[in-house]
Short mmCIF file of C-alpha atoms in Angstrom, two decimals:
data_model
loop_
_atom_site.label_atom_id
_atom_site.label_comp_id
_atom_site.label_asym_id
_atom_site.label_seq_id
_atom_site.Cartn_x
_atom_site.Cartn_y
_atom_site.Cartn_z
CA UNK A 1 32.17 -117.21 -80.85
CA UNK A 2 31.38 -117.39 -84.53
CA UNK A 3 28.31 -116.98 -86.05
CA UNK A 4 27.28 -119.24 -88.37
CA UNK A 5 24.98 -118.22 -91.44
CA UNK A 6 22.51 -120.40 -93.13
CA UNK A 7 22.47 -119.93 -96.83
CA UNK A 8 18.75 -119.53 -98.49
CA UNK A 9 17.64 -120.09 -102.03
CA UNK A 10 17.50 -117.01 -104.03
CA UNK A 11 13.70 -117.77 -104.53
CA UNK A 12 13.01 -117.48 -100.84
CA UNK A 13 14.96 -114.25 -100.41
CA UNK A 14 13.65 -112.43 -103.35
CA UNK A 15 10.36 -112.28 -102.34
CA UNK A 16 8.18 -109.63 -100.11
CA UNK A 17 8.30 -110.16 -96.39
CA UNK A 18 4.58 -109.34 -96.35
CA UNK A 19 3.83 -111.84 -98.67
CA UNK A 20 6.04 -114.94 -96.70
CA UNK A 21 3.70 -117.09 -94.61
CA UNK A 22 6.55 -118.27 -92.79
CA UNK A 23 7.34 -116.36 -89.55
CA UNK A 24 10.47 -118.50 -89.05
CA UNK A 25 11.68 -117.46 -92.19
CA UNK A 26 11.09 -113.60 -91.56
CA UNK A 27 13.15 -113.96 -88.40
CA UNK A 28 16.22 -115.78 -90.20
CA UNK A 29 16.35 -113.25 -93.07
CA UNK A 30 16.18 -110.13 -90.34
CA UNK A 31 18.99 -111.99 -88.74
CA UNK A 32 21.15 -112.19 -91.94
CA UNK A 33 20.47 -108.47 -92.48
CA UNK A 34 21.44 -107.22 -88.79
CA UNK A 35 22.98 -110.01 -87.09
CA UNK A 36 26.45 -109.75 -88.63
CA UNK A 37 26.85 -105.91 -87.90
CA UNK A 38 25.42 -106.51 -84.53
CA UNK A 39 27.77 -109.35 -83.21
CA UNK A 40 30.62 -107.63 -84.63
CA UNK A 41 29.65 -104.38 -82.34
CA UNK A 42 29.54 -106.86 -79.25
CA UNK A 43 32.90 -108.19 -79.88
CA UNK A 44 34.65 -104.33 -79.79
CA UNK A 45 36.97 -103.98 -77.13
CA UNK A 46 36.31 -102.09 -74.08
CA UNK A 47 37.82 -98.55 -74.43
CA UNK A 48 41.08 -98.37 -73.07
CA UNK A 49 41.02 -95.01 -71.45
CA UNK A 50 37.71 -95.95 -69.20
CA UNK A 51 39.01 -99.13 -68.22
CA UNK A 52 41.97 -97.20 -67.08
CA UNK A 53 39.91 -94.61 -65.23
CA UNK A 54 38.08 -97.50 -63.52
CA UNK A 55 41.26 -99.09 -62.37
CA UNK A 56 42.71 -95.99 -61.21
CA UNK A 57 39.61 -95.22 -59.19
CA UNK A 58 39.40 -98.39 -57.74
CA UNK A 59 42.97 -98.59 -56.58
CA UNK A 60 43.24 -95.30 -55.21
CA UNK A 61 40.24 -95.91 -52.91
CA UNK A 62 41.86 -99.30 -51.77
CA UNK A 63 45.30 -97.27 -51.17
CA UNK A 64 43.69 -94.64 -49.22
CA UNK A 65 42.02 -96.97 -47.13
CA UNK A 66 45.04 -99.01 -46.32
CA UNK A 67 47.01 -95.80 -45.35
CA UNK A 68 44.17 -95.10 -42.77
CA UNK A 69 46.07 -97.87 -40.67
CA UNK A 70 42.90 -99.51 -38.88
CA UNK A 71 43.50 -101.85 -36.13
CA UNK A 72 41.16 -104.48 -35.19
CA UNK A 73 40.52 -104.88 -31.30
CA UNK A 74 41.67 -108.47 -31.53
CA UNK A 75 45.11 -107.41 -32.71
CA UNK A 76 45.35 -104.26 -30.31
CA UNK A 77 44.46 -106.49 -27.21
CA UNK A 78 47.23 -109.19 -28.26
CA UNK A 79 49.74 -106.31 -28.66
CA UNK A 80 49.05 -103.35 -26.22
CA UNK A 81 50.73 -105.35 -23.44
CA UNK A 82 53.99 -104.75 -25.01
CA UNK A 83 53.55 -101.04 -25.55
CA UNK A 84 55.83 -98.85 -23.43
CA UNK A 85 53.09 -96.03 -23.17
CA UNK A 86 49.45 -95.07 -24.56
CA UNK A 87 49.19 -94.89 -28.33
CA UNK A 88 46.55 -93.06 -30.63
CA UNK A 89 45.05 -96.15 -33.01
CA UNK A 90 42.20 -96.05 -35.60
CA UNK A 91 39.33 -98.31 -35.12
CA UNK A 92 36.44 -99.34 -37.09
CA UNK A 93 33.36 -100.33 -35.07
CA UNK A 94 30.37 -102.23 -36.07
CA UNK A 95 28.43 -101.82 -33.05
CA UNK A 96 28.25 -99.10 -30.33
CA UNK A 97 26.30 -99.12 -27.29
CA UNK A 98 25.86 -96.19 -24.92
CA UNK A 99 26.78 -97.40 -21.61
CA UNK A 100 26.67 -94.07 -19.70
CA UNK A 101 24.62 -91.36 -21.40
CA UNK A 102 25.60 -87.94 -21.56
CA UNK A 103 26.14 -86.08 -18.23
CA UNK A 104 28.18 -83.51 -16.59
CA UNK A 105 31.02 -84.91 -14.52
CA UNK A 106 32.26 -81.47 -13.37
CA UNK A 107 30.93 -77.77 -14.24
CA UNK A 108 33.25 -78.13 -17.29
CA UNK A 109 33.12 -81.16 -18.60
CA UNK A 110 30.62 -83.85 -20.20
CA UNK A 111 30.86 -87.53 -20.14
CA UNK A 112 29.74 -90.30 -22.29
CA UNK A 113 30.59 -94.09 -21.85
CA UNK A 114 30.47 -96.28 -24.81
CA UNK A 115 31.03 -100.11 -25.33
CA UNK A 116 32.17 -100.74 -29.04
CA UNK A 117 32.40 -103.90 -30.75
CA UNK A 118 34.24 -104.19 -33.93
CA UNK A 119 34.46 -107.21 -36.85
CA UNK A 120 36.49 -109.44 -34.82
CA UNK A 121 33.78 -109.74 -32.05
CA UNK A 122 35.80 -107.93 -29.64
CA UNK A 123 34.47 -105.28 -27.41
CA UNK A 124 35.97 -102.00 -25.78
CA UNK A 125 34.84 -99.81 -23.31
CA UNK A 126 35.62 -96.32 -23.79
CA UNK A 127 34.70 -92.51 -22.82
CA UNK A 128 34.59 -89.62 -25.21
CA UNK A 129 36.92 -86.74 -24.82
CA UNK A 130 35.41 -83.60 -23.51
CA UNK A 131 36.40 -81.52 -26.27
CA UNK A 132 35.01 -84.05 -29.07
CA UNK A 133 31.77 -84.17 -27.05
CA UNK A 134 31.36 -80.05 -27.29
CA UNK A 135 32.31 -80.32 -30.91
CA UNK A 136 29.65 -83.06 -31.50
CA UNK A 137 27.00 -81.05 -29.47
CA UNK A 138 27.70 -77.54 -30.28
CA UNK A 139 27.39 -76.05 -27.00
CA UNK A 140 29.05 -76.15 -23.54
CA UNK A 141 28.42 -76.75 -20.05
CA UNK A 142 28.42 -73.29 -19.19
CA UNK A 143 26.09 -72.44 -22.20
CA UNK A 144 23.54 -75.06 -20.72
CA UNK A 145 24.12 -73.78 -17.29
CA UNK A 146 23.45 -69.87 -18.61
CA UNK A 147 20.12 -71.01 -20.47
CA UNK A 148 18.80 -72.65 -17.27
CA UNK A 149 19.43 -69.73 -15.17
CA UNK A 150 17.92 -67.58 -17.79
CA UNK A 151 14.91 -70.10 -18.23
CA UNK A 152 15.74 -69.72 -22.00
CA UNK A 153 13.25 -72.47 -23.15
CA UNK A 154 14.12 -71.87 -26.92
CA UNK A 155 17.79 -72.52 -26.13
CA UNK A 156 17.09 -75.52 -23.73
CA UNK A 157 14.80 -77.33 -26.03
CA UNK A 158 17.80 -76.74 -29.00
CA UNK A 159 20.19 -78.27 -26.38
CA UNK A 160 17.90 -81.29 -25.92
CA UNK A 161 17.38 -81.88 -29.50
CA UNK A 162 21.36 -81.80 -30.38
CA UNK A 163 21.80 -84.18 -27.63
CA UNK A 164 19.72 -86.81 -28.55
CA UNK A 165 20.86 -86.41 -32.06
CA UNK A 166 24.24 -87.04 -30.63
CA UNK A 167 22.90 -90.83 -30.01
CA UNK A 168 22.08 -91.32 -33.58
CA UNK A 169 25.64 -91.09 -34.56
CA UNK A 170 26.51 -94.30 -32.73
CA UNK A 171 23.77 -96.06 -34.55
CA UNK A 172 26.16 -95.57 -37.93
CA UNK A 173 27.80 -98.59 -39.15
CA UNK A 174 30.67 -96.71 -41.12
CA UNK A 175 32.24 -94.97 -38.28
CA UNK A 176 35.71 -94.70 -37.95
CA UNK A 177 37.37 -93.46 -34.33
CA UNK A 178 40.53 -92.32 -33.07
CA UNK A 179 41.24 -93.62 -29.57
CA UNK A 180 43.89 -93.54 -27.03
CA UNK A 181 44.84 -96.65 -25.83
CA UNK A 182 46.85 -97.67 -22.90
CA UNK A 183 49.08 -100.76 -22.46
CA UNK A 184 47.10 -101.15 -19.15
CA UNK A 185 43.84 -102.97 -19.48
CA UNK A 186 42.52 -101.30 -16.62
CA UNK A 187 42.93 -97.91 -17.84
CA UNK A 188 39.61 -96.93 -19.83
CA UNK A 189 40.29 -95.86 -23.49
CA UNK A 190 39.49 -92.28 -24.53
CA UNK A 191 37.93 -91.58 -28.25
CA UNK A 192 39.59 -88.15 -29.42
CA UNK A 193 37.77 -88.16 -32.99
CA UNK A 194 34.91 -89.66 -34.66
CA UNK A 195 34.04 -89.55 -38.42
CA UNK A 196 32.93 -92.08 -41.19
CA UNK A 197 34.52 -93.81 -44.02
CA UNK A 198 33.48 -91.80 -46.85
CA UNK A 199 34.77 -88.69 -45.22
CA UNK A 200 38.14 -90.33 -44.32
CA UNK A 201 38.21 -91.73 -48.15
CA UNK A 202 37.31 -88.32 -49.56
CA UNK A 203 34.35 -89.61 -51.05
CA UNK A 204 32.25 -86.84 -49.90
#
C-alpha cells in the first residue's frame, strides 16, 4: 500500500514544534519525518531462511505423524472381518474408562480392562498385556506378595501409590496405543504398548 504524503508550506515546517499550537500539525510533521522509513521497513520480505525453517519443521512433524499409521476404530471395525489373522495396529483414543481395575488373575499376572473411545465415537473393550502393566507399575505380583509376607509397609505404600498413578495415565488426551486386534469380534483386544504423541513424534 502506497503512503501518500501531504506537502506543507515552508512557513509551517520551519517553526519550532514547541511554539506550534496545532497538535494535529505536530503529528503530521512527525509522520513526515519517520513515517516513510517505518512504512518501508514493514514492506521488507520475511527472511527466506526463517520461512524455510518453519516450513521444514511443520512438514517434518506432519510426515512423522502420517508415518505412525494410526487407524480409527470405525475403520478397523469395517475391515477387520476380512483379515486372515490378528494384527498389531496403532489407535489414538480420546477417552479411556477403566472397566475392571488392577487385579491379579493368577499369581504371576496382572490384569486391567479398559473401554476406549476414539474420534469416530466407536468404542472397544481391551485388556492390558501383563508385561505392559509391570513396566508401568514398576513391580511384579511376586514383589507385592513378598512385601505382604514381610509386612513391609513402606514398600506396600509405594506399590499402592504407583497403582493409583497408573490410572492417571488413562486420563490423558494424547495417548497412543498399539493393540493386538483379532478379526473375530468376540475376541478381546490386547494393549501391548502405551505412549503419547509427543514421544512418538520425537518432540520431547
